[in-house]
């Protein structure tokens, strides 16, 4: 099963400048695990030292916040898209 | 500056009122600015030689510091003729600037169109919609970049229909703080301010207030703050090394530039609530942390009056996860 993870602009420098990556994963947690294994530098930006998602990191499966699903155990299906979005709503103009 | 005395303060309150009663007949726009300068008397007790003050910017009618630049940019647009009757104010923001545009646009009778990513919170969309702004929702995956691109497309297609303030490059942004925030701080501290500490986002607050304060007293130290990483949770803050540099940013003003982390700011939100009785946003808490970092550099025999800006209250951040954690 292939799941696409969208990489937010400020994190692309730690992911070979890619805007997305695909992983074979049965859950959101597995897909994020694949991401942070392939791009190890991303890990400290997404997780705390004790392995929890940082409090401002919101993860969406398609359009649903995984907080309201089964969090990182949320099952994924082929073709799903996972988005990582920092919980800041304000305007910004990050370098692309 | 005398210390706050809760007993005499009560007498003062009964005789003159804690906040002067405002005359009737004001418009919401007249309530922008002249915010209280709060003395944080308990939380900074680790630094006995430093007095900490914060501008309580949630007292602005739109709930944040952004009312000031939004009003000033719109007034400057009206003065220059770039904004005139029938035009629509447009920008890409789901944050406080968007709320300020929507409020001011409603009060002045101008249409407001805001492009924002689908990922913006439900609460924000509700506030903006309630104030009558037209929302153009762009893809959440593209974040604010996608929203900014959409504004450019809309304006390019019908340039005569829109006024695009563009807070990142509009000098009226920093001039708002030059003309109001800095002078208020100067008056409210009786000219005793020694340090001004503020975050960089558009950089308008820091650049504008610092320019004016250094004119009033060149020995005031002005310290800018940034998030400690490109990926952070401090709304409105910008990591200048990795972000597109706002045209109005002037990196020659700051005497020092300090970094603040998101998680330590979340912890500070809770401390400020419990020790000062103030429910402030993570970015406001980060500003106070920045003050503490700066206070460590104040010599033991030096006295400092340190002023920062609390951009908004906690009210728009109550559903964030950090309240439940730790």
CSV table of C-alpha atoms in Angstrom, one decimal:
chain,number,residue,atom,x,y,z
A,1,UNK,CA,0.0,0.0,0.0
A,2,UNK,CA,1.4,3.3,-1.0
A,3,UNK,CA,0.8,6.4,1.1
A,4,UNK,CA,2.0,9.9,0.1
A,5,UNK,CA,3.4,12.2,2.8
A,6,UNK,CA,3.4,15.9,2.0
A,7,UNK,CA,6.5,17.7,3.4
A,8,UNK,CA,5.8,21.3,4.5
A,9,UNK,CA,8.0,24.0,3.1
A,10,UNK,CA,10.2,24.7,6.1
A,11,UNK,CA,11.1,21.0,6.4
A,12,UNK,CA,12.0,20.4,2.8
A,13,UNK,CA,15.7,21.4,3.4
A,14,UNK,CA,15.9,18.3,5.7
A,15,UNK,CA,14.3,16.1,3.0
A,16,UNK,CA,16.5,16.6,0.0
A,17,UNK,CA,14.2,19.6,-1.0
A,18,UNK,CA,11.4,17.1,-1.8
A,19,UNK,CA,7.8,18.2,-1.4
A,20,UNK,CA,6.5,14.7,-0.8
A,21,UNK,CA,7.6,11.1,-0.4
A,22,UNK,CA,5.8,7.8,-0.8
A,23,UNK,CA,5.9,4.9,1.7
A,24,UNK,CA,4.3,1.5,2.0
A,25,UNK,CA,2.5,1.8,5.3
A,26,UNK,CA,-0.5,0.4,7.1
A,27,UNK,CA,-0.8,3.3,9.6
A,28,UNK,CA,-0.1,7.0,9.8
A,29,UNK,CA,2.6,6.2,12.3
A,30,UNK,CA,4.3,3.8,10.0
A,31,UNK,CA,4.3,6.3,7.2
A,32,UNK,CA,5.9,9.0,9.4
A,33,UNK,CA,8.4,6.3,10.6
A,34,UNK,CA,9.3,5.7,7.0
A,35,UNK,CA,9.7,9.4,6.4
A,36,UNK,CA,12.0,10.0,9.5
A,37,UNK,CA,14.0,6.9,8.6
A,38,UNK,CA,14.6,8.0,5.1
A,39,UNK,CA,15.3,11.6,6.2
A,40,UNK,CA,16.7,11.2,9.7
A,41,UNK,CA,17.2,15.0,10.2
A,42,UNK,CA,13.4,15.4,10.1
A,43,UNK,CA,13.0,13.4,13.3
A,44,UNK,CA,13.9,16.1,15.8
A,45,UNK,CA,11.6,18.5,14.0
A,46,UNK,CA,8.6,16.3,14.2
A,47,UNK,CA,9.1,14.3,17.5
A,48,UNK,CA,10.1,15.2,21.0
A,49,UNK,CA,13.1,13.4,22.6
A,50,UNK,CA,10.7,10.8,24.1
A,51,UNK,CA,9.2,10.0,20.7
A,52,UNK,CA,5.9,11.9,20.9
A,53,UNK,CA,4.7,14.1,18.1
A,54,UNK,CA,5.6,17.7,19.0
A,55,UNK,CA,2.6,19.6,20.3
A,56,UNK,CA,2.4,22.0,17.4
A,57,UNK,CA,2.8,19.4,14.7
A,58,UNK,CA,-0.6,18.6,13.3
A,59,UNK,CA,-1.0,15.6,11.0
A,60,UNK,CA,-3.9,15.1,8.6
A,61,UNK,CA,-4.9,11.9,6.8
A,62,UNK,CA,-6.5,13.3,3.7
A,63,UNK,CA,-8.5,16.1,5.3
A,64,UNK,CA,-9.0,14.6,8.8
A,65,UNK,CA,-6.8,15.6,11.7
A,66,UNK,CA,-5.5,12.3,13.1
A,67,UNK,CA,-6.1,13.7,16.7
A,68,UNK,CA,-9.8,12.9,16.0
A,69,UNK,CA,-9.1,9.6,14.4
A,70,UNK,CA,-6.9,6.9,16.0
A,71,UNK,CA,-3.9,9.3,16.2
A,72,UNK,CA,-0.7,7.6,14.9
A,73,UNK,CA,-2.5,4.2,14.8
A,74,UNK,CA,-5.0,5.5,12.2
A,75,UNK,CA,-5.0,2.9,9.4
A,76,UNK,CA,-4.1,4.1,5.9
A,77,UNK,CA,-5.2,2.7,2.6
A,78,UNK,CA,-3.6,2.8,-0.8
A,79,UNK,CA,-3.6,6.3,-2.3
A,80,UNK,CA,-4.0,8.2,1.0
A,81,UNK,CA,-2.2,11.5,1.5
A,82,UNK,CA,-0.7,12.5,4.9
A,83,UNK,CA,-0.1,16.2,5.5
A,84,UNK,CA,2.1,17.7,8.2
A,85,UNK,CA,1.0,21.2,9.2
A,86,UNK,CA,2.4,23.3,12.0
A,87,UNK,CA,-0.4,24.9,14.0
A,88,UNK,CA,0.3,28.4,13.1
A,89,UNK,CA,-2.4,30.1,11.0
A,90,UNK,CA,-0.8,33.4,10.2
A,91,UNK,CA,0.6,34.7,7.0
A,92,UNK,CA,4.1,33.7,6.0
A,93,UNK,CA,6.2,33.7,2.9
A,94,UNK,CA,8.7,30.9,3.3
A,95,UNK,CA,11.3,30.4,0.7
A,96,UNK,CA,10.4,27.8,-1.8
B,1,UNK,CA,8.9,53.8,38.7
B,2,UNK,CA,7.1,52.7,41.9
B,3,UNK,CA,6.2,49.2,42.5
B,4,UNK,CA,2.5,48.1,42.1
B,5,UNK,CA,0.8,48.1,45.5
B,6,UNK,CA,-2.4,46.1,45.5
B,7,UNK,CA,-3.9,48.0,48.5
B,8,UNK,CA,-3.4,51.5,47.2
B,9,UNK,CA,-4.3,50.4,43.7
B,10,UNK,CA,-7.8,49.6,45.0
B,11,UNK,CA,-8.2,53.1,46.3
B,12,UNK,CA,-6.9,54.4,43.0
B,13,UNK,CA,-9.4,52.3,41.2
B,14,UNK,CA,-12.3,53.6,43.2
B,15,UNK,CA,-11.3,57.2,42.8
B,16,UNK,CA,-10.2,57.5,39.2
B,17,UNK,CA,-11.0,54.1,37.6
B,18,UNK,CA,-8.4,51.5,36.6
B,19,UNK,CA,-9.0,52.3,33.0
B,20,UNK,CA,-10.4,55.7,32.2
B,21,UNK,CA,-14.1,55.5,31.2
B,22,UNK,CA,-14.3,56.2,27.5
B,23,UNK,CA,-16.7,58.8,26.1
B,24,UNK,CA,-19.7,57.5,24.2
B,25,UNK,CA,-19.9,57.6,20.4
B,26,UNK,CA,-16.5,56.2,19.5
B,27,UNK,CA,-16.1,53.9,16.5
B,28,UNK,CA,-14.3,50.6,16.9
B,29,UNK,CA,-11.4,52.1,15.0
B,30,UNK,CA,-10.8,54.7,17.7
B,31,UNK,CA,-10.2,51.9,20.2
B,32,UNK,CA,-7.1,50.7,18.3
B,33,UNK,CA,-3.9,51.4,20.2
B,34,UNK,CA,-3.4,52.9,23.6
B,35,UNK,CA,-3.3,49.5,25.1
B,36,UNK,CA,-2.4,48.9,28.8
B,37,UNK,CA,1.2,48.3,29.7
B,38,UNK,CA,1.1,45.5,32.3
B,39,UNK,CA,3.7,45.1,35.0
B,40,UNK,CA,4.6,41.5,35.4
B,41,UNK,CA,5.5,41.6,39.1
B,42,UNK,CA,5.7,38.0,40.1
B,43,UNK,CA,6.9,35.8,37.2
B,44,UNK,CA,10.2,37.6,36.8
B,45,UNK,CA,11.2,37.4,40.4
B,46,UNK,CA,14.4,35.5,39.5
B,47,UNK,CA,15.7,38.8,38.1
B,48,UNK,CA,15.3,41.3,41.0
B,49,UNK,CA,17.1,44.1,39.2
B,50,UNK,CA,14.8,43.9,36.2
B,51,UNK,CA,11.3,45.2,35.9
B,52,UNK,CA,9.2,43.4,33.2
B,53,UNK,CA,6.4,45.1,31.3
B,54,UNK,CA,4.2,43.9,28.4
B,55,UNK,CA,1.9,45.8,26.1
B,56,UNK,CA,-1.5,44.0,26.4
B,57,UNK,CA,-2.3,44.0,22.7
B,58,UNK,CA,-5.4,41.9,23.0
B,59,UNK,CA,-7.1,45.1,24.3
B,60,UNK,CA,-7.3,46.1,20.7
B,61,UNK,CA,-10.8,45.6,19.4
B,62,UNK,CA,-9.7,42.9,16.9
B,63,UNK,CA,-7.9,41.1,19.7
B,64,UNK,CA,-4.3,41.6,18.6
B,65,UNK,CA,-1.4,43.9,17.8
B,66,UNK,CA,-2.2,43.5,14.1
B,67,UNK,CA,-5.0,46.1,14.4
B,68,UNK,CA,-2.4,48.7,14.4
B,69,UNK,CA,-0.6,48.0,11.2
B,70,UNK,CA,-3.8,46.9,9.4
B,71,UNK,CA,-5.4,50.3,10.3
B,72,UNK,CA,-2.3,52.3,9.3
B,73,UNK,CA,-1.9,50.4,6.0
B,74,UNK,CA,-5.6,51.0,5.1
B,75,UNK,CA,-5.4,54.7,6.1
B,76,UNK,CA,-2.2,55.1,4.0
B,77,UNK,CA,-4.0,53.4,1.1
B,78,UNK,CA,-6.9,55.8,1.5
B,79,UNK,CA,-4.5,58.8,1.7
B,80,UNK,CA,-2.6,57.8,-1.4
B,81,UNK,CA,-5.7,57.0,-3.4
B,82,UNK,CA,-4.7,53.3,-3.8
B,83,UNK,CA,-7.7,52.4,-1.8
B,84,UNK,CA,-10.9,54.2,-2.8
B,85,UNK,CA,-14.6,53.6,-2.8
B,86,UNK,CA,-15.7,50.4,-4.4
B,87,UNK,CA,-12.3,48.6,-4.1
B,88,UNK,CA,-11.9,45.4,-2.2
B,89,UNK,CA,-9.1,44.9,0.4
B,90,UNK,CA,-7.4,41.6,-0.4
B,91,UNK,CA,-4.6,39.7,1.3
B,92,UNK,CA,-3.4,36.2,2.2
B,93,UNK,CA,-3.7,35.7,5.9
B,94,UNK,CA,-5.8,33.6,8.2
B,95,UNK,CA,-4.1,35.1,11.2
B,96,UNK,CA,-4.6,38.2,13.2
B,97,UNK,CA,-3.9,40.5,10.3
B,98,UNK,CA,-6.9,38.9,8.5
B,99,UNK,CA,-9.1,39.5,11.5
B,100,UNK,CA,-7.9,43.1,11.6
B,101,UNK,CA,-8.6,43.7,7.9
B,102,UNK,CA,-12.0,42.1,8.2
B,103,UNK,CA,-13.0,44.2,11.3
B,104,UNK,CA,-11.7,47.5,9.8
B,105,UNK,CA,-13.1,46.8,6.4
B,106,UNK,CA,-16.5,46.2,8.0
B,107,UNK,CA,-16.3,49.4,10.0
B,108,UNK,CA,-15.3,51.5,7.0
B,109,UNK,CA,-17.6,49.8,4.5
B,110,UNK,CA,-15.0,48.2,2.3
B,111,UNK,CA,-15.3,44.6,1.1
B,112,UNK,CA,-12.5,42.3,2.3
B,113,UNK,CA,-11.3,39.2,0.5
B,114,UNK,CA,-8.9,36.8,2.2
B,115,UNK,CA,-7.1,33.9,0.7
B,116,UNK,CA,-6.3,31.2,3.3
B,117,UNK,CA,-5.2,27.6,3.2
B,118,UNK,CA,-7.8,24.9,4.0
B,119,UNK,CA,-5.6,24.0,7.0
B,120,UNK,CA,-6.5,27.3,8.8
B,121,UNK,CA,-8.6,26.5,11.9
B,122,UNK,CA,-12.3,26.4,11.9
B,123,UNK,CA,-12.4,29.1,14.6
B,124,UNK,CA,-10.4,31.5,12.3
B,125,UNK,CA,-12.7,30.9,9.4
B,126,UNK,CA,-15.7,31.5,11.6
B,127,UNK,CA,-14.3,34.8,13.0
B,128,UNK,CA,-13.4,36.0,9.5
B,129,UNK,CA,-16.7,35.0,8.0
B,130,UNK,CA,-18.7,36.6,10.9
B,131,UNK,CA,-17.0,39.9,10.1
B,132,UNK,CA,-18.2,39.6,6.5
B,133,UNK,CA,-14.9,38.8,4.8
B,134,UNK,CA,-15.1,36.7,1.7
B,135,UNK,CA,-12.9,33.7,2.1
B,136,UNK,CA,-11.0,32.1,-0.8
B,137,UNK,CA,-9.9,28.7,0.4
B,138,UNK,CA,-6.7,27.3,-1.1
B,139,UNK,CA,-5.1,23.9,-0.8
B,140,UNK,CA,-3.9,23.0,2.7
B,141,UNK,CA,-0.8,21.2,1.3
B,142,UNK,CA,0.5,24.4,-0.2
B,143,UNK,CA,0.1,26.3,3.0
B,144,UNK,CA,0.3,30.1,3.0
B,145,UNK,CA,2.4,30.0,-0.1
B,146,UNK,CA,-0.6,28.7,-2.1
B,147,UNK,CA,-2.7,31.5,-0.6
B,148,UNK,CA,-0.2,34.2,-1.5
B,149,UNK,CA,0.0,32.9,-5.1
B,150,UNK,CA,-3.8,33.0,-5.3
B,151,UNK,CA,-3.9,36.7,-4.2
B,152,UNK,CA,-1.3,37.5,-6.9
B,153,UNK,CA,-3.5,35.7,-9.5
B,154,UNK,CA,-6.7,37.5,-8.4
B,155,UNK,CA,-5.0,40.9,-8.3
B,156,UNK,CA,-3.3,40.4,-11.6
B,157,UNK,CA,-6.6,39.5,-13.3
B,158,UNK,CA,-8.4,42.6,-12.1
B,159,UNK,CA,-5.8,45.1,-10.7
B,160,UNK,CA,-8.3,48.0,-10.5
B,161,UNK,CA,-10.7,46.1,-8.3
B,162,UNK,CA,-8.3,45.5,-5.4
B,163,UNK,CA,-6.2,47.1,-2.7
B,164,UNK,CA,-3.4,44.7,-1.7
B,165,UNK,CA,-1.7,46.1,1.5
B,166,UNK,CA,1.0,43.4,1.6
B,167,UNK,CA,2.2,43.7,5.2
B,168,UNK,CA,5.6,42.3,4.4
B,169,UNK,CA,6.7,45.2,2.2
B,170,UNK,CA,4.4,48.0,3.1
B,171,UNK,CA,6.2,50.8,5.1
B,172,UNK,CA,2.9,51.8,6.7
B,173,UNK,CA,3.3,48.5,8.7
B,174,UNK,CA,6.3,49.6,10.7
B,175,UNK,CA,5.2,53.2,10.7
B,176,UNK,CA,2.2,52.2,12.7
B,177,UNK,CA,4.5,51.1,15.5
B,178,UNK,CA,6.8,54.0,15.1
B,179,UNK,CA,3.9,56.4,15.5
B,180,UNK,CA,1.9,54.6,18.2
B,181,UNK,CA,3.4,51.6,20.0
B,182,UNK,CA,6.7,53.2,20.8
B,183,UNK,CA,5.3,56.5,21.9
B,184,UNK,CA,2.8,54.8,24.2
B,185,UNK,CA,5.6,52.7,25.8
B,186,UNK,CA,7.7,55.8,26.3
B,187,UNK,CA,4.9,57.6,28.0
B,188,UNK,CA,3.7,54.6,30.0
B,189,UNK,CA,7.2,54.0,31.4
B,190,UNK,CA,7.8,57.7,32.0
B,191,UNK,CA,10.8,57.5,29.7
B,192,UNK,CA,12.5,54.9,32.0
B,193,UNK,CA,12.5,52.0,29.4
B,194,UNK,CA,16.0,50.5,29.1
B,195,UNK,CA,15.3,47.5,26.9
B,196,UNK,CA,12.8,46.8,24.2
B,197,UNK,CA,12.3,43.1,23.3
B,198,UNK,CA,10.1,42.0,20.4
B,199,UNK,CA,9.8,39.2,17.9
B,200,UNK,CA,10.4,39.3,14.2
B,201,UNK,CA,7.5,38.3,11.9
B,202,UNK,CA,6.8,40.9,9.3
B,203,UNK,CA,9.3,42.7,11.5
B,204,UNK,CA,6.9,45.7,11.7
B,205,UNK,CA,6.6,45.8,15.5
B,206,UNK,CA,10.3,45.5,16.1
B,207,UNK,CA,11.6,47.8,13.3
B,208,UNK,CA,9.0,50.5,13.9
B,209,UNK,CA,9.0,50.7,17.7
B,210,UNK,CA,12.8,50.3,17.9
B,211,UNK,CA,13.4,53.1,15.4
B,212,UNK,CA,11.3,55.5,17.4
B,213,UNK,CA,12.5,54.4,20.9
B,214,UNK,CA,16.2,54.9,19.8
B,215,UNK,CA,15.3,58.4,18.6
B,216,UNK,CA,13.8,59.1,22.1
B,217,UNK,CA,16.8,57.6,23.9
B,218,UNK,CA,19.7,56.1,21.8
B,219,UNK,CA,20.8,54.1,24.8
B,220,UNK,CA,17.7,51.9,24.8
B,221,UNK,CA,18.8,48.3,23.8
B,222,UNK,CA,16.5,46.7,21.2
B,223,UNK,CA,16.5,43.0,21.1
B,224,UNK,CA,14.8,41.0,18.4
B,225,UNK,CA,13.5,37.5,18.8
B,226,UNK,CA,13.2,34.6,16.4
B,227,UNK,CA,12.0,31.0,16.6
B,228,UNK,CA,14.9,28.6,17.2
B,229,UNK,CA,14.1,26.5,14.1
B,230,UNK,CA,12.5,26.9,10.7
B,231,UNK,CA,9.6,24.6,11.7
B,232,UNK,CA,8.0,26.0,14.8
B,233,UNK,CA,4.7,26.8,16.5
B,234,UNK,CA,5.0,30.5,17.2
B,235,UNK,CA,2.3,32.2,15.2
B,236,UNK,CA,3.4,35.3,13.4
B,237,UNK,CA,7.1,34.6,14.0
B,238,UNK,CA,9.6,34.2,11.3
B,239,UNK,CA,12.9,32.3,11.2
B,240,UNK,CA,14.8,34.8,9.1
B,241,UNK,CA,17.6,32.5,8.1
B,242,UNK,CA,15.3,30.2,6.2
B,243,UNK,CA,12.3,32.5,5.4
B,244,UNK,CA,11.8,35.0,2.7
B,245,UNK,CA,13.1,38.2,4.1
B,246,UNK,CA,10.3,40.9,4.4
B,247,UNK,CA,11.2,44.0,2.5
B,248,UNK,CA,10.6,46.2,5.5
B,249,UNK,CA,13.0,44.2,7.7
B,250,UNK,CA,16.2,46.2,8.7
B,251,UNK,CA,18.8,44.0,10.3
B,252,UNK,CA,20.9,46.9,11.4
B,253,UNK,CA,18.6,47.9,14.2
B,254,UNK,CA,18.9,45.1,16.7
B,255,UNK,CA,21.5,45.2,19.4
B,256,UNK,CA,21.0,41.5,19.9
B,257,UNK,CA,18.9,38.8,18.3
B,258,UNK,CA,17.9,35.9,20.6
B,259,UNK,CA,16.1,32.6,19.8
B,260,UNK,CA,13.1,31.1,21.6
B,261,UNK,CA,11.8,27.5,21.4
B,262,UNK,CA,8.2,26.5,20.9
B,263,UNK,CA,7.9,23.9,23.7
B,264,UNK,CA,9.4,26.3,26.3
B,265,UNK,CA,6.9,28.9,25.2
B,266,UNK,CA,4.0,26.5,25.7
B,267,UNK,CA,5.2,25.9,29.3
B,268,UNK,CA,5.5,29.6,29.8
B,269,UNK,CA,1.9,30.1,28.7
B,270,UNK,CA,0.8,28.0,31.6
B,271,UNK,CA,3.2,29.8,34.0
B,272,UNK,CA,1.9,33.2,33.0
B,273,UNK,CA,-1.6,32.1,33.5
B,274,UNK,CA,-1.0,30.7,37.0
B,275,UNK,CA,1.5,33.3,38.2
B,276,UNK,CA,0.1,36.5,36.7
B,277,UNK,CA,-3.5,35.6,35.9
B,278,UNK,CA,-3.0,36.4,32.3
B,279,UNK,CA,-4.1,34.0,29.5
B,280,UNK,CA,-1.8,34.9,26.7
B,281,UNK,CA,-0.9,33.3,23.4
B,282,UNK,CA,2.2,31.1,22.9
B,283,UNK,CA,3.9,33.9,20.9
B,284,UNK,CA,3.3,36.3,23.8
B,285,UNK,CA,4.8,33.8,26.2
B,286,UNK,CA,7.7,33.4,23.8
B,287,UNK,CA,8.2,37.2,24.0
B,288,UNK,CA,8.5,37.0,27.8
B,289,UNK,CA,10.9,34.1,27.5
B,290,UNK,CA,13.0,36.3,25.2
B,291,UNK,CA,12.9,38.9,27.9
B,292,UNK,CA,14.3,36.4,30.4
B,293,UNK,CA,17.0,35.4,28.0
B,294,UNK,CA,17.9,39.1,27.7
B,295,UNK,CA,17.7,39.6,31.4
B,296,UNK,CA,20.4,37.1,32.0
B,297,UNK,CA,22.7,39.5,30.1
B,298,UNK,CA,21.9,42.4,32.5
B,299,UNK,CA,24.8,43.0,34.9
B,300,UNK,CA,24.1,42.3,38.6
B,301,UNK,CA,24.6,46.0,39.5
B,302,UNK,CA,22.6,47.3,36.6
B,303,UNK,CA,18.8,48.1,36.7
B,304,UNK,CA,16.7,47.4,33.8
B,305,UNK,CA,13.1,48.3,32.7
B,306,UNK,CA,12.4,45.8,30.0
B,307,UNK,CA,9.3,46.1,27.8
B,308,UNK,CA,7.9,43.6,25.4
B,309,UNK,CA,4.7,43.2,23.3
B,310,UNK,CA,2.1,40.5,24.0
B,311,UNK,CA,0.6,40.2,20.6
B,312,UNK,CA,-2.6,38.5,21.6
B,313,UNK,CA,-4.4,36.4,24.2
B,314,UNK,CA,-4.9,32.7,24.5
B,315,UNK,CA,-8.4,32.8,23.2
B,316,UNK,CA,-7.7,31.6,19.7
B,317,UNK,CA,-5.3,28.9,20.9
B,318,UNK,CA,-7.4,27.1,23.4
B,319,UNK,CA,-7.9,24.0,21.3
B,320,UNK,CA,-4.2,23.4,20.8
B,321,UNK,CA,-2.7,20.2,22.1
B,322,UNK,CA,-0.1,21.7,24.5
B,323,UNK,CA,-2.8,22.4,27.1
B,324,UNK,CA,-3.4,18.7,27.6
B,325,UNK,CA,0.3,17.7,27.6
B,326,UNK,CA,2.9,17.6,30.4
